[in-house]
Amino acid sequence: MVKEIAKGIYISSHSIYNIGSSSGYDTTNLKIDNSNYLTDEKAVVWGGDNNYPQKVLRDIRLTGVLGAAIQVRTTAHFGSGLTLYIENEKGQKELKSYASVPGLKQFDKINNLNRFFIDVVHDLEIYSIAFVEYVLSRDFTKINRIKRHAVPFCRFEEMSKNGTIQNVYLNADWSNYRKEYTHKIPAFSFWSTAEDIKAYCRQRNIHKFIIPIHYTMDNEIYYPKPYYQSVLKNGWALIAQSVPAVNKAIQENQLHFKFLISISEAYFTSVYEEWDTLKPEEKKAKHEEVIDRIDNHMSGMKAGGRSFTAPMYMDDTGKPVKSIMIEPIDDKLKDGAFLPNATAANSEILFALQVDPSLIGQGIPGGKSLSGSGSDKREAYTILCASLVTNRSTSLLPFYFLRDWNDWGDDLDATFPNTALTTLDKNPSGAEIIIN
């Protein structure tokens, strides 16, 4: 289809022409100025507008490589799921089934331990903190239920005068805060023992409480600040988000033409002997007819490899002149003009999360290099799993608290083992279970 957009110019479809406890401790509790809490509930705000966790989650969802890397860390952290074992006299780890521990099988049936720990690990890898609620039996002797509360819904109460945090507030929408939708639940530090908390709950008739767990904090008092979130503050995540948006805008607004075709008037006077006697509308029709033929010849699947010939003429000085000239229009974006920015941003994000690029499919996301051999991926994953040992010492705290409260046995341990892929000459199954 040919369309005249201005006099003599035609276009076609292809061309253009941180936590204390109220039970008391013998260790030192630091005190701070509590001027930054919400007036109604004394819940400490998280971020200037009390929506920092929500903003972090938004950025993760908008940045593909960030979300993928966090998923890789979560998967490596959780490994093959909660696995129980005891150490024998020789220091060897002997695996134990849930059914071999009195009461544990039924507890798992009610609470789905693996699903619970998936959510806990997820929160720790994103926010470096997780909020776990425990629900007690009527006689306080057992923990019957556990629940992970989504981090964006949780806020700490301001510290008491002795420097402890005694409650956690839950609200599903802090940006539209309403007191009647906010729940206050007693809180304890994970440094408190099950025995101490059990005695306190009996004394105060508390049947449910929250124990937040978190990775190591430096100068934070209430909420942790994960190191990887530097990429959200220094602009690398924004750069990674902006590249596809800018590219899309350019693609939507630029002219998508491949050729500029110029046809000399001499072509028409030579081909059509009656040219000078034609009316303007007849000449226009001839123009459109020729352009349509050229466009049909040069476009479509069948056009690949075709040749194109057109007569040449001599001008008044005897110099040869092309009757039809076809010039390709250079696509400035065809070589990936924005890929260097995307490459740098994606690399910085992966470095901050300590995730090898090969684990998400490329040597450098956004670049031309691909990942290395299968050995590269295997070794990168093994290193990542080994580096998460300290993280698991935090994520497994709820299990050990449950073990001690419910009397599952002091010698019972738990871990998240990893499956390491190996070559068939080392293991016929092609896999090996590693317990860190």
C-alpha positions as a LaTeX table, in Angstrom:
\begin{tabular}{lrrr}
\hline
Residue & $x$ (\AA) & $y$ (\AA) & $z$ (\AA) \\
\hline
Met1 & 0.00 & 0.00 & 0.00 \\
Val2 & 1.52 & 3.31 & $-1.05$ \\
Lys3 & 0.52 & 6.63 & 0.48 \\
Glu4 & 1.53 & 10.16 & $-0.48$ \\
Ile5 & 2.35 & 12.09 & 2.75 \\
Ala6 & 3.47 & 15.26 & 0.98 \\
Lys7 & 3.80 & 16.42 & $-2.58$ \\
Gly8 & 6.28 & 14.13 & $-4.30$ \\
Ile9 & 7.00 & 12.07 & $-1.13$ \\
Tyr10 & 5.51 & 8.62 & $-0.82$ \\
Ile11 & 5.75 & 5.95 & 1.87 \\
Ser12 & 5.05 & 2.24 & 1.90 \\
Ser13 & 5.03 & $-0.31$ & 4.69 \\
His14 & 8.78 & $-0.85$ & 4.33 \\
Ser15 & 10.30 & 2.23 & 2.84 \\
Ile16 & 10.25 & 5.92 & 2.83 \\
Tyr17 & 10.71 & 7.52 & $-0.10$ \\
Asn18 & 16.58 & $-4.65$ & 64.10 \\
Ile19 & 15.10 & $-6.49$ & 69.28 \\
Gly20 & 14.37 & $-6.87$ & 72.91 \\
Ser21 & 12.08 & $-8.69$ & 75.29 \\
Ser22 & 9.86 & $-7.68$ & 78.13 \\
Ser23 & 11.12 & $-10.59$ & 80.24 \\
Gly24 & 14.32 & $-8.76$ & 81.23 \\
Tyr25 & 17.96 & $-9.56$ & 80.56 \\
Asp26 & 21.35 & $-9.25$ & 82.18 \\
Thr27 & 22.89 & $-7.89$ & 78.97 \\
Thr28 & 23.03 & $-4.25$ & 77.96 \\
Asn29 & 20.09 & $-2.71$ & 76.09 \\
Leu30 & 20.70 & 0.50 & 74.17 \\
Lys31 & 18.17 & 3.31 & 74.31 \\
Ile32 & 17.34 & 5.84 & 71.62 \\
Asp33 & 15.15 & 8.85 & 70.98 \\
Asn34 & 11.72 & 7.54 & 69.93 \\
Ser35 & 10.59 & 10.65 & 68.09 \\
Asn36 & 10.09 & 8.78 & 64.83 \\
Tyr37 & 7.08 & 6.58 & 65.67 \\
Leu38 & 3.49 & 6.81 & 64.56 \\
Thr39 & 1.41 & 8.77 & 67.07 \\
Asp40 & $-1.63$ & 6.49 & 67.25 \\
Glu41 & 0.06 & 3.17 & 67.88 \\
Lys42 & 3.70 & 4.09 & 68.59 \\
Ala43 & 4.74 & 1.85 & 65.73 \\
Val44 & 8.17 & 2.80 & 64.41 \\
Val45 & 7.99 & 3.93 & 60.81 \\
Trp46 & 10.03 & 2.08 & 58.22 \\
Gly47 & 11.31 & 4.65 & 55.77 \\
Gly48 & 10.22 & 8.26 & 55.42 \\
Asp49 & 6.66 & 7.40 & 54.42 \\
Asn50 & 6.53 & 4.08 & 56.35 \\
Asn51 & 6.44 & 2.13 & 53.09 \\
Tyr52 & 10.08 & 1.19 & 52.56 \\
Pro53 & 9.49 & $-2.61$ & 52.37 \\
Gln54 & 6.76 & $-2.05$ & 49.80 \\
Lys55 & 9.09 & 0.11 & 47.72 \\
Val56 & 11.82 & $-2.53$ & 47.85 \\
Leu57 & 9.36 & $-5.14$ & 46.62 \\
Arg58 & 8.23 & $-2.84$ & 43.82 \\
Asp59 & 11.81 & $-2.33$ & 42.62 \\
Ile60 & 12.45 & $-6.07$ & 42.69 \\
Arg61 & 9.40 & $-6.69$ & 40.56 \\
Leu62 & 10.48 & $-4.02$ & 38.08 \\
Thr63 & 14.07 & $-5.26$ & 37.79 \\
Gly64 & 14.23 & $-8.67$ & 36.19 \\
Val65 & 17.83 & $-9.52$ & 37.08 \\
Leu66 & 17.26 & $-8.46$ & 40.72 \\
Gly67 & 14.23 & $-10.71$ & 41.12 \\
Ala68 & 15.98 & $-13.60$ & 39.38 \\
Ala69 & 19.09 & $-13.29$ & 41.58 \\
Ile70 & 17.02 & $-13.20$ & 44.79 \\
Gln71 & 15.15 & $-16.29$ & 43.62 \\
Val72 & 18.48 & $-18.05$ & 43.01 \\
Arg73 & 19.65 & $-17.15$ & 46.53 \\
Thr74 & 16.35 & $-18.27$ & 48.05 \\
Thr75 & 16.51 & $-21.60$ & 46.23 \\
Ala76 & 20.16 & $-22.19$ & 47.21 \\
His77 & 19.41 & $-21.19$ & 50.83 \\
Phe78 & 16.42 & $-23.54$ & 51.18 \\
Gly79 & 18.12 & $-26.32$ & 49.24 \\
Ser80 & 16.27 & $-29.63$ & 49.47 \\
Gly81 & 14.08 & $-28.48$ & 52.37 \\
Leu82 & 14.11 & $-28.95$ & 56.13 \\
Thr83 & 16.07 & $-32.10$ & 56.95 \\
Leu84 & 16.55 & $-33.56$ & 60.45 \\
Tyr85 & 19.60 & $-35.38$ & 61.76 \\
Ile86 & 21.55 & $-36.30$ & 64.89 \\
Glu87 & 25.28 & $-36.63$ & 65.31 \\
Asn88 & 26.50 & $-40.02$ & 66.51 \\
Glu89 & 29.53 & $-40.64$ & 68.71 \\
Lys90 & 31.77 & $-40.63$ & 65.65 \\
Gly91 & 30.56 & $-37.16$ & 64.63 \\
Gln92 & 28.66 & $-38.55$ & 61.65 \\
Lys93 & 25.27 & $-37.13$ & 60.71 \\
Glu94 & 22.43 & $-39.64$ & 60.82 \\
Leu95 & 19.25 & $-38.52$ & 59.09 \\
Lys96 & 15.98 & $-38.69$ & 61.06 \\
Ser97 & 12.44 & $-38.83$ & 59.67 \\
Tyr98 & 9.67 & $-36.61$ & 61.01 \\
Ala99 & 7.81 & $-39.73$ & 62.14 \\
Ser100 & 10.72 & $-40.77$ & 64.36 \\
Val101 & 10.24 & $-37.65$ & 66.53 \\
Pro102 & 7.16 & $-37.84$ & 68.81 \\
Gly103 & 4.64 & $-35.17$ & 67.85 \\
Leu104 & 6.63 & $-33.74$ & 64.93 \\
Lys105 & 4.78 & $-35.54$ & 62.16 \\
Gln106 & 1.43 & $-34.20$ & 63.38 \\
Phe107 & 2.90 & $-30.73$ & 63.86 \\
Asp108 & 4.13 & $-30.74$ & 60.29 \\
Lys109 & 0.76 & $-31.92$ & 59.04 \\
Ile110 & $-0.89$ & $-28.90$ & 60.66 \\
Asn111 & 1.77 & $-26.29$ & 59.89 \\
Asn112 & 3.51 & $-27.52$ & 56.72 \\
Leu113 & 7.06 & $-26.84$ & 57.91 \\
Asn114 & 8.67 & $-26.75$ & 54.50 \\
Arg115 & 6.19 & $-24.20$ & 53.18 \\
Phe116 & 6.68 & $-22.14$ & 56.34 \\
Phe117 & 10.46 & $-22.14$ & 55.96 \\
Ile118 & 10.27 & $-21.25$ & 52.25 \\
Asp119 & 8.48 & $-18.05$ & 53.23 \\
Val120 & 10.93 & $-17.33$ & 56.07 \\
Val121 & 13.92 & $-17.79$ & 53.79 \\
His122 & 12.26 & $-15.59$ & 51.17 \\
Asp123 & 11.83 & $-12.76$ & 53.69 \\
Leu124 & 15.36 & $-13.07$ & 55.00 \\
Glu125 & 16.89 & $-12.93$ & 51.54 \\
Ile126 & 14.93 & $-9.80$ & 50.61 \\
Tyr127 & 14.65 & $-7.87$ & 53.89 \\
Ser128 & 17.23 & $-9.63$ & 56.16 \\
Ile129 & 14.43 & $-10.07$ & 58.71 \\
Ala130 & 11.42 & $-12.35$ & 59.20 \\
Phe131 & 8.51 & $-12.19$ & 61.65 \\
Val132 & 7.39 & $-15.55$ & 63.10 \\
Glu133 & 4.24 & $-15.91$ & 65.21 \\
Tyr134 & 3.87 & $-18.80$ & 67.68 \\
Val135 & 0.49 & $-19.96$ & 69.06 \\
Leu136 & 0.49 & $-21.95$ & 72.32 \\
Ser137 & $-1.70$ & $-24.71$ & 73.71 \\
Arg138 & $-4.07$ & $-23.81$ & 76.54 \\
Asp139 & $-1.68$ & $-25.23$ & 79.18 \\
Phe140 & 1.35 & $-23.48$ & 77.59 \\
Thr141 & 3.23 & $-26.77$ & 77.27 \\
Lys142 & 3.23 & $-26.94$ & 73.47 \\
Ile143 & 3.43 & $-24.68$ & 70.46 \\
Asn144 & 0.55 & $-25.74$ & 68.25 \\
Arg145 & 0.81 & $-23.31$ & 65.36 \\
Ile146 & 3.43 & $-21.18$ & 63.67 \\
Lys147 & 2.92 & $-18.51$ & 61.06 \\
Arg148 & 5.16 & $-16.28$ & 59.04 \\
His149 & 3.87 & $-12.75$ & 58.67 \\
Ala150 & 4.83 & $-10.89$ & 55.52 \\
Val151 & 7.51 & $-8.33$ & 56.33 \\
Pro152 & 5.80 & $-5.35$ & 54.66 \\
Phe153 & 2.87 & $-5.78$ & 57.10 \\
Cys154 & 5.03 & $-5.67$ & 60.28 \\
Arg155 & 6.29 & $-2.73$ & 62.33 \\
Phe156 & 8.05 & $-2.64$ & 65.71 \\
Glu157 & 6.65 & $-0.78$ & 68.69 \\
Glu158 & 8.90 & 1.96 & 70.01 \\
Met159 & 11.48 & 0.85 & 72.53 \\
Ser160 & 10.48 & 0.87 & 76.19 \\
Lys161 & 12.41 & 2.93 & 78.74 \\
Asn162 & 14.67 & $-0.03$ & 79.45 \\
Gly163 & 15.57 & $-0.37$ & 75.78 \\
Thr164 & 13.42 & $-3.36$ & 74.81 \\
Ile165 & 10.78 & $-3.85$ & 72.12 \\
Gln166 & 7.67 & $-5.44$ & 73.61 \\
Asn167 & 5.22 & $-5.59$ & 70.69 \\
Val168 & 4.94 & $-5.90$ & 66.94 \\
Tyr169 & 2.12 & $-4.23$ & 64.99 \\
Leu170 & 0.48 & $-5.84$ & 61.98 \\
Asn171 & $-1.32$ & $-3.89$ & 59.30 \\
Ala172 & $-1.87$ & $-4.97$ & 55.70 \\
Asp173 & $-1.83$ & $-1.39$ & 54.37 \\
Trp174 & 0.37 & 1.06 & 56.28 \\
Ser175 & 0.04 & 3.64 & 53.52 \\
Asn176 & $-3.69$ & 3.92 & 54.36 \\
Tyr177 & $-3.29$ & 3.47 & 58.10 \\
Arg178 & $-6.41$ & 2.81 & 60.15 \\
Lys179 & $-6.18$ & 1.93 & 63.85 \\
Glu180 & $-9.06$ & $-0.54$ & 63.75 \\
Tyr181 & $-7.19$ & $-2.64$ & 61.17 \\
Thr182 & $-3.98$ & $-2.78$ & 63.23 \\
His183 & $-3.15$ & $-5.73$ & 65.50 \\
Lys184 & $-0.67$ & $-5.58$ & 68.40 \\
Ile185 & 1.10 & $-8.83$ & 69.30 \\
Pro186 & 3.63 & $-9.35$ & 72.13 \\
Ala187 & 7.20 & $-9.75$ & 70.91 \\
Phe188 & 10.35 & $-11.40$ & 72.26 \\
Ser189 & 13.96 & $-11.41$ & 71.19 \\
Phe190 & 15.39 & $-14.51$ & 69.57 \\
Trp191 & 18.11 & $-14.32$ & 72.25 \\
Ser192 & 15.48 & $-15.36$ & 74.82 \\
Thr193 & 15.30 & $-19.05$ & 75.66 \\
Ala194 & 12.14 & $-21.12$ & 75.26 \\
Glu195 & 12.20 & $-21.78$ & 79.00 \\
Asp196 & 12.27 & $-18.06$ & 79.88 \\
Ile197 & 9.50 & $-17.15$ & 77.44 \\
Lys198 & 7.33 & $-20.08$ & 78.58 \\
Ala199 & 7.56 & $-18.90$ & 82.21 \\
Tyr200 & 6.73 & $-15.32$ & 81.19 \\
Cys201 & 3.74 & $-16.41$ & 79.10 \\
Arg202 & 2.34 & $-18.41$ & 82.01 \\
Gln203 & 2.72 & $-15.40$ & 84.30 \\
Arg204 & 1.08 & $-12.97$ & 81.86 \\
Asn205 & $-1.38$ & $-15.43$ & 80.26 \\
Ile206 & 0.06 & $-14.88$ & 76.77 \\
His207 & $-0.95$ & $-17.50$ & 74.23 \\
Lys208 & 0.59 & $-16.05$ & 71.09 \\
Phe209 & 3.62 & $-13.92$ & 70.37 \\
Ile210 & 6.08 & $-12.97$ & 67.65 \\
Ile211 & 9.81 & $-13.57$ & 67.60 \\
Pro212 & 11.52 & $-11.65$ & 64.80 \\
Ile213 & 14.72 & $-13.16$ & 63.44 \\
His214 & 17.24 & $-11.21$ & 61.43 \\
Tyr215 & 20.71 & $-11.28$ & 59.98 \\
Thr216 & 23.54 & $-9.38$ & 61.65 \\
Met217 & 22.85 & $-5.67$ & 61.99 \\
Asp218 & 25.48 & $-2.95$ & 62.32 \\
Asn219 & 24.24 & 0.49 & 63.33 \\
Glu220 & 20.55 & $-0.25$ & 62.81 \\
Ile221 & 18.27 & $-0.19$ & 65.88 \\
Tyr222 & 14.92 & $-1.34$ & 64.52 \\
Tyr223 & 15.04 & $-2.54$ & 60.94 \\
Pro224 & 18.00 & $-4.08$ & 59.07 \\
Lys225 & 19.48 & $-2.56$ & 55.94 \\
Pro226 & 20.67 & $-5.35$ & 53.63 \\
Tyr227 & 23.93 & $-4.56$ & 51.85 \\
Tyr228 & 22.58 & $-5.50$ & 48.44 \\
Gln229 & 19.98 & $-2.74$ & 48.66 \\
Ser230 & 22.74 & $-0.28$ & 47.85 \\
Val231 & 21.79 & $-0.86$ & 44.21 \\
Leu232 & 18.33 & 0.55 & 45.00 \\
Lys233 & 19.85 & 3.70 & 46.48 \\
Asn234 & 22.76 & 4.41 & 44.14 \\
Gly235 & 20.73 & 4.14 & 40.96 \\
Trp236 & 21.88 & 0.86 & 39.40 \\
Ala237 & 18.44 & $-0.73$ & 39.72 \\
Leu238 & 16.90 & 2.41 & 38.20 \\
Ile239 & 19.30 & 2.19 & 35.26 \\
Ala240 & 18.39 & $-1.46$ & 34.71 \\
Gln241 & 14.70 & $-0.49$ & 34.79 \\
Ser242 & 15.13 & 2.48 & 32.48 \\
Val243 & 16.88 & 0.72 & 29.59 \\
Pro244 & 13.86 & $-1.28$ & 28.37 \\
Ala245 & 11.56 & 1.69 & 29.01 \\
Val246 & 13.74 & 4.05 & 26.96 \\
Asn247 & 14.22 & 1.47 & 24.24 \\
Lys248 & 10.49 & 0.88 & 24.05 \\
Ala249 & 9.80 & 4.61 & 23.76 \\
Ile250 & 12.33 & 4.95 & 20.95 \\
Gln251 & 10.95 & 1.97 & 19.11 \\
Glu252 & 7.44 & 3.36 & 19.37 \\
Asn253 & 8.39 & 6.83 & 18.17 \\
Gln254 & 11.11 & 6.35 & 15.60 \\
Leu255 & 10.47 & 5.90 & 11.88 \\
His256 & 10.70 & 2.24 & 10.97 \\
Phe257 & 11.77 & 2.53 & 7.34 \\
Lys258 & 14.49 & 0.50 & 5.69 \\
Phe259 & 15.09 & 2.34 & 2.41 \\
Leu260 & 15.02 & 5.76 & 0.83 \\
Ile261 & 14.06 & 5.39 & $-2.81$ \\
Ser262 & 14.60 & 8.24 & $-5.26$ \\
Ile263 & 13.13 & 8.13 & $-8.75$ \\
Ser264 & 14.39 & 10.58 & $-11.38$ \\
Glu265 & 11.84 & 12.40 & $-13.47$ \\
Ala266 & 13.86 & 11.26 & $-16.48$ \\
Tyr267 & 12.71 & 7.73 & $-15.76$ \\
Phe268 & 9.11 & 8.65 & $-16.41$ \\
Thr269 & 9.79 & 10.76 & $-19.50$ \\
Ser270 & 11.80 & 7.92 & $-21.02$ \\
Val271 & 9.47 & 5.07 & $-20.12$ \\
Tyr272 & 6.23 & 6.87 & $-20.91$ \\
Glu273 & 6.45 & 8.59 & $-24.31$ \\
Glu274 & 3.20 & 10.43 & $-23.68$ \\
Trp275 & 4.43 & 11.74 & $-20.27$ \\
Asp276 & 4.40 & 15.41 & $-21.23$ \\
Thr277 & 0.79 & 15.21 & $-22.39$ \\
Leu278 & $-0.55$ & 13.49 & $-19.26$ \\
Lys279 & $-2.71$ & 15.38 & $-16.81$ \\
Pro280 & $-1.36$ & 15.88 & $-13.20$ \\
Glu281 & $-3.66$ & 13.28 & $-11.76$ \\
Glu282 & $-2.55$ & 10.81 & $-14.43$ \\
Lys283 & 1.11 & 11.45 & $-13.64$ \\
Lys284 & 0.40 & 10.93 & $-9.93$ \\
Ala285 & $-1.23$ & 7.61 & $-10.73$ \\
Lys286 & 1.86 & 6.54 & $-12.71$ \\
His287 & 4.10 & 7.58 & $-9.77$ \\
Glu288 & 2.09 & 5.45 & $-7.35$ \\
Glu289 & 2.02 & 2.52 & $-9.78$ \\
Val290 & 5.83 & 2.44 & $-10.10$ \\
Ile291 & 6.38 & 2.88 & $-6.36$ \\
Asp292 & 3.93 & 0.10 & $-5.60$ \\
Arg293 & 5.71 & $-2.26$ & $-7.98$ \\
Ile294 & 9.12 & $-1.47$ & $-6.46$ \\
Asp295 & 7.80 & $-1.95$ & $-2.92$ \\
Asn296 & 6.17 & $-5.27$ & $-3.75$ \\
His297 & 9.41 & $-6.44$ & $-5.39$ \\
Met298 & 11.59 & $-5.50$ & $-2.37$ \\
Ser299 & 9.36 & $-6.56$ & 0.54 \\
Gly300 & 8.21 & $-9.90$ & 1.94 \\
Met301 & 9.86 & $-13.28$ & 2.51 \\
Lys302 & 10.41 & $-13.90$ & $-1.19$ \\
Ala303 & 12.40 & $-10.70$ & $-1.62$ \\
Gly304 & 15.55 & $-12.18$ & $-0.06$ \\
Gly305 & 18.32 & $-12.46$ & $-2.66$ \\
Arg306 & 16.44 & $-10.62$ & $-5.39$ \\
Ser307 & 18.24 & $-8.21$ & $-7.67$ \\
Phe308 & 16.97 & $-4.88$ & $-8.92$ \\
Thr309 & 17.85 & $-3.19$ & $-12.19$ \\
Ala310 & 16.94 & 0.21 & $-13.54$ \\
Pro311 & 18.07 & 2.15 & $-16.61$ \\
Met312 & 20.68 & 4.93 & $-16.48$ \\
Tyr313 & 20.63 & 8.12 & $-18.53$ \\
Met314 & 23.08 & 10.75 & $-19.61$ \\
Asp315 & 22.60 & 14.29 & $-18.38$ \\
Asp316 & 23.35 & 17.34 & $-20.47$ \\
Thr317 & 27.08 & 17.08 & $-19.64$ \\
Gly318 & 27.24 & 13.46 & $-20.67$ \\
Lys319 & 27.52 & 12.18 & $-17.09$ \\
Pro320 & 25.58 & 8.98 & $-16.37$ \\
Val321 & 22.61 & 9.45 & $-14.03$ \\
Lys322 & 20.73 & 6.68 & $-12.20$ \\
Ser323 & 17.04 & 6.76 & $-12.90$ \\
Ile324 & 16.23 & 5.00 & $-9.61$ \\
Met325 & 18.41 & 5.15 & $-6.46$ \\
Ile326 & 17.85 & 2.93 & $-3.42$ \\
Glu327 & 19.67 & 3.88 & $-0.19$ \\
Pro328 & 19.38 & 1.83 & 3.05 \\
Ile329 & 18.39 & 3.85 & 6.13 \\
Asp330 & 20.79 & 3.14 & 8.99 \\
Asp331 & 19.18 & 1.77 & 12.19 \\
Lys332 & 21.11 & 3.46 & 15.01 \\
Leu333 & 19.79 & 0.93 & 17.57 \\
Lys334 & 20.58 & $-2.25$ & 15.67 \\
Asp335 & 23.89 & $-2.77$ & 17.50 \\
Gly336 & 22.32 & $-2.37$ & 20.95 \\
Ala337 & 23.28 & 1.18 & 21.81 \\
Phe338 & 21.89 & 0.82 & 25.34 \\
Leu339 & 23.40 & $-2.60$ & 26.14 \\
Pro340 & 26.56 & $-1.23$ & 27.81 \\
Asn341 & 24.38 & 0.54 & 30.40 \\
Ala342 & 22.27 & $-2.58$ & 30.89 \\
Thr343 & 25.39 & $-4.73$ & 31.20 \\
Ala344 & 26.94 & $-2.49$ & 33.86 \\
Ala345 & 23.69 & $-2.24$ & 35.84 \\
Asn346 & 22.98 & $-5.97$ & 35.75 \\
Ser347 & 26.56 & $-6.79$ & 36.74 \\
Glu348 & 26.49 & $-4.41$ & 39.73 \\
Ile349 & 23.20 & $-5.92$ & 40.90 \\
Leu350 & 24.53 & $-9.48$ & 40.68 \\
Phe351 & 27.78 & $-8.53$ & 42.43 \\
Ala352 & 25.81 & $-6.94$ & 45.29 \\
Leu353 & 23.82 & $-10.17$ & 45.70 \\
Gln354 & 26.92 & $-12.38$ & 45.27 \\
Val355 & 25.26 & $-14.33$ & 42.49 \\
Asp356 & 27.40 & $-15.59$ & 39.64 \\
Pro357 & 25.96 & $-14.44$ & 36.30 \\
Ser358 & 26.18 & $-17.96$ & 34.90 \\
Leu359 & 23.46 & $-19.07$ & 37.36 \\
Ile360 & 20.86 & $-16.95$ & 35.62 \\
Gly361 & 21.84 & $-17.97$ & 32.11 \\
Gln362 & 24.42 & $-15.51$ & 30.81 \\
Gly363 & 27.97 & $-14.47$ & 31.35 \\
Ile364 & 26.91 & $-10.83$ & 31.53 \\
Pro365 & 23.16 & $-10.18$ & 31.30 \\
Gly366 & 22.44 & $-7.74$ & 28.50 \\
Gly367 & 25.78 & $-8.39$ & 26.82 \\
Lys368 & 26.93 & $-10.68$ & 24.05 \\
Ser369 & 28.94 & $-13.19$ & 26.11 \\
Leu370 & 27.24 & $-16.38$ & 27.15 \\
Ser371 & 27.80 & $-18.46$ & 30.29 \\
Gly372 & 30.67 & $-20.93$ & 30.36 \\
Ser373 & 30.53 & $-24.69$ & 30.62 \\
Gly374 & 28.34 & $-26.75$ & 32.90 \\
Ser375 & 31.29 & $-26.88$ & 35.29 \\
Asp376 & 31.08 & $-23.11$ & 35.67 \\
Lys377 & 27.46 & $-23.30$ & 36.73 \\
Arg378 & 28.08 & $-26.25$ & 39.06 \\
Glu379 & 31.02 & $-24.62$ & 40.82 \\
Ala380 & 29.23 & $-21.26$ & 41.06 \\
Tyr381 & 26.21 & $-22.91$ & 42.67 \\
Thr382 & 28.40 & $-24.92$ & 45.08 \\
Ile383 & 30.19 & $-21.76$ & 46.18 \\
Leu384 & 26.89 & $-19.91$ & 46.63 \\
Cys385 & 25.43 & $-22.72$ & 48.77 \\
Ala386 & 28.55 & $-22.84$ & 50.93 \\
Ser387 & 28.41 & $-19.07$ & 51.46 \\
Leu388 & 24.88 & $-19.32$ & 52.88 \\
Val389 & 25.85 & $-21.29$ & 56.01 \\
Thr390 & 25.67 & $-18.15$ & 58.18 \\
Asn391 & 22.27 & $-17.29$ & 56.72 \\
Arg392 & 20.93 & $-20.74$ & 57.61 \\
Ser393 & 22.03 & $-20.28$ & 61.24 \\
Thr394 & 19.40 & $-17.54$ & 61.32 \\
Ser395 & 16.65 & $-19.14$ & 59.25 \\
Leu396 & 16.76 & $-22.31$ & 61.37 \\
Leu397 & 16.22 & $-20.45$ & 64.66 \\
Pro398 & 12.43 & $-21.09$ & 64.59 \\
Phe399 & 13.07 & $-24.85$ & 64.35 \\
Tyr400 & 15.36 & $-24.90$ & 67.38 \\
Phe401 & 12.88 & $-22.78$ & 69.34 \\
Leu402 & 10.11 & $-25.27$ & 68.46 \\
Arg403 & 12.37 & $-28.18$ & 69.34 \\
Asp404 & 13.15 & $-26.83$ & 72.79 \\
Trp405 & 9.55 & $-25.79$ & 73.59 \\
Asn406 & 7.93 & $-28.98$ & 72.32 \\
Asp407 & 10.61 & $-31.31$ & 73.76 \\
Trp408 & 11.65 & $-32.93$ & 70.51 \\
Gly409 & 15.09 & $-33.74$ & 71.92 \\
Asp410 & 18.21 & $-31.69$ & 72.54 \\
Asp411 & 20.24 & $-33.87$ & 70.19 \\
Leu412 & 17.92 & $-33.22$ & 67.22 \\
Asp413 & 19.41 & $-30.88$ & 64.64 \\
Ala414 & 18.14 & $-29.53$ & 61.34 \\
Thr415 & 19.61 & $-28.17$ & 58.15 \\
Phe416 & 18.77 & $-27.25$ & 54.58 \\
Pro417 & 20.95 & $-29.61$ & 52.53 \\
Asn418 & 21.85 & $-28.88$ & 48.94 \\
Thr419 & 21.92 & $-31.16$ & 45.95 \\
Ala420 & 25.24 & $-30.81$ & 44.14 \\
Leu421 & 25.28 & $-31.95$ & 40.53 \\
Thr422 & 28.27 & $-34.13$ & 39.69 \\
Thr423 & 29.60 & $-35.98$ & 36.69 \\
Leu424 & 28.48 & $-39.57$ & 36.24 \\
Asp425 & 31.98 & $-40.95$ & 36.80 \\
Lys426 & 31.89 & $-39.57$ & 40.36 \\
Asn427 & 28.30 & $-40.52$ & 41.17 \\
Pro428 & 26.08 & $-42.73$ & 38.99 \\
Ser429 & 23.02 & $-40.67$ & 39.97 \\
Gly430 & 24.66 & $-37.47$ & 38.80 \\
Ala431 & 23.89 & $-35.77$ & 42.13 \\
Glu432 & 25.24 & $-35.61$ & 45.67 \\
Ile433 & 23.56 & $-34.39$ & 48.88 \\
Ile434 & 25.68 & $-31.89$ & 50.83 \\
Ile435 & 24.85 & $-31.02$ & 54.45 \\
Asn436 & 26.58 & $-27.80$ & 55.51 \\
\hline
\end{tabular}
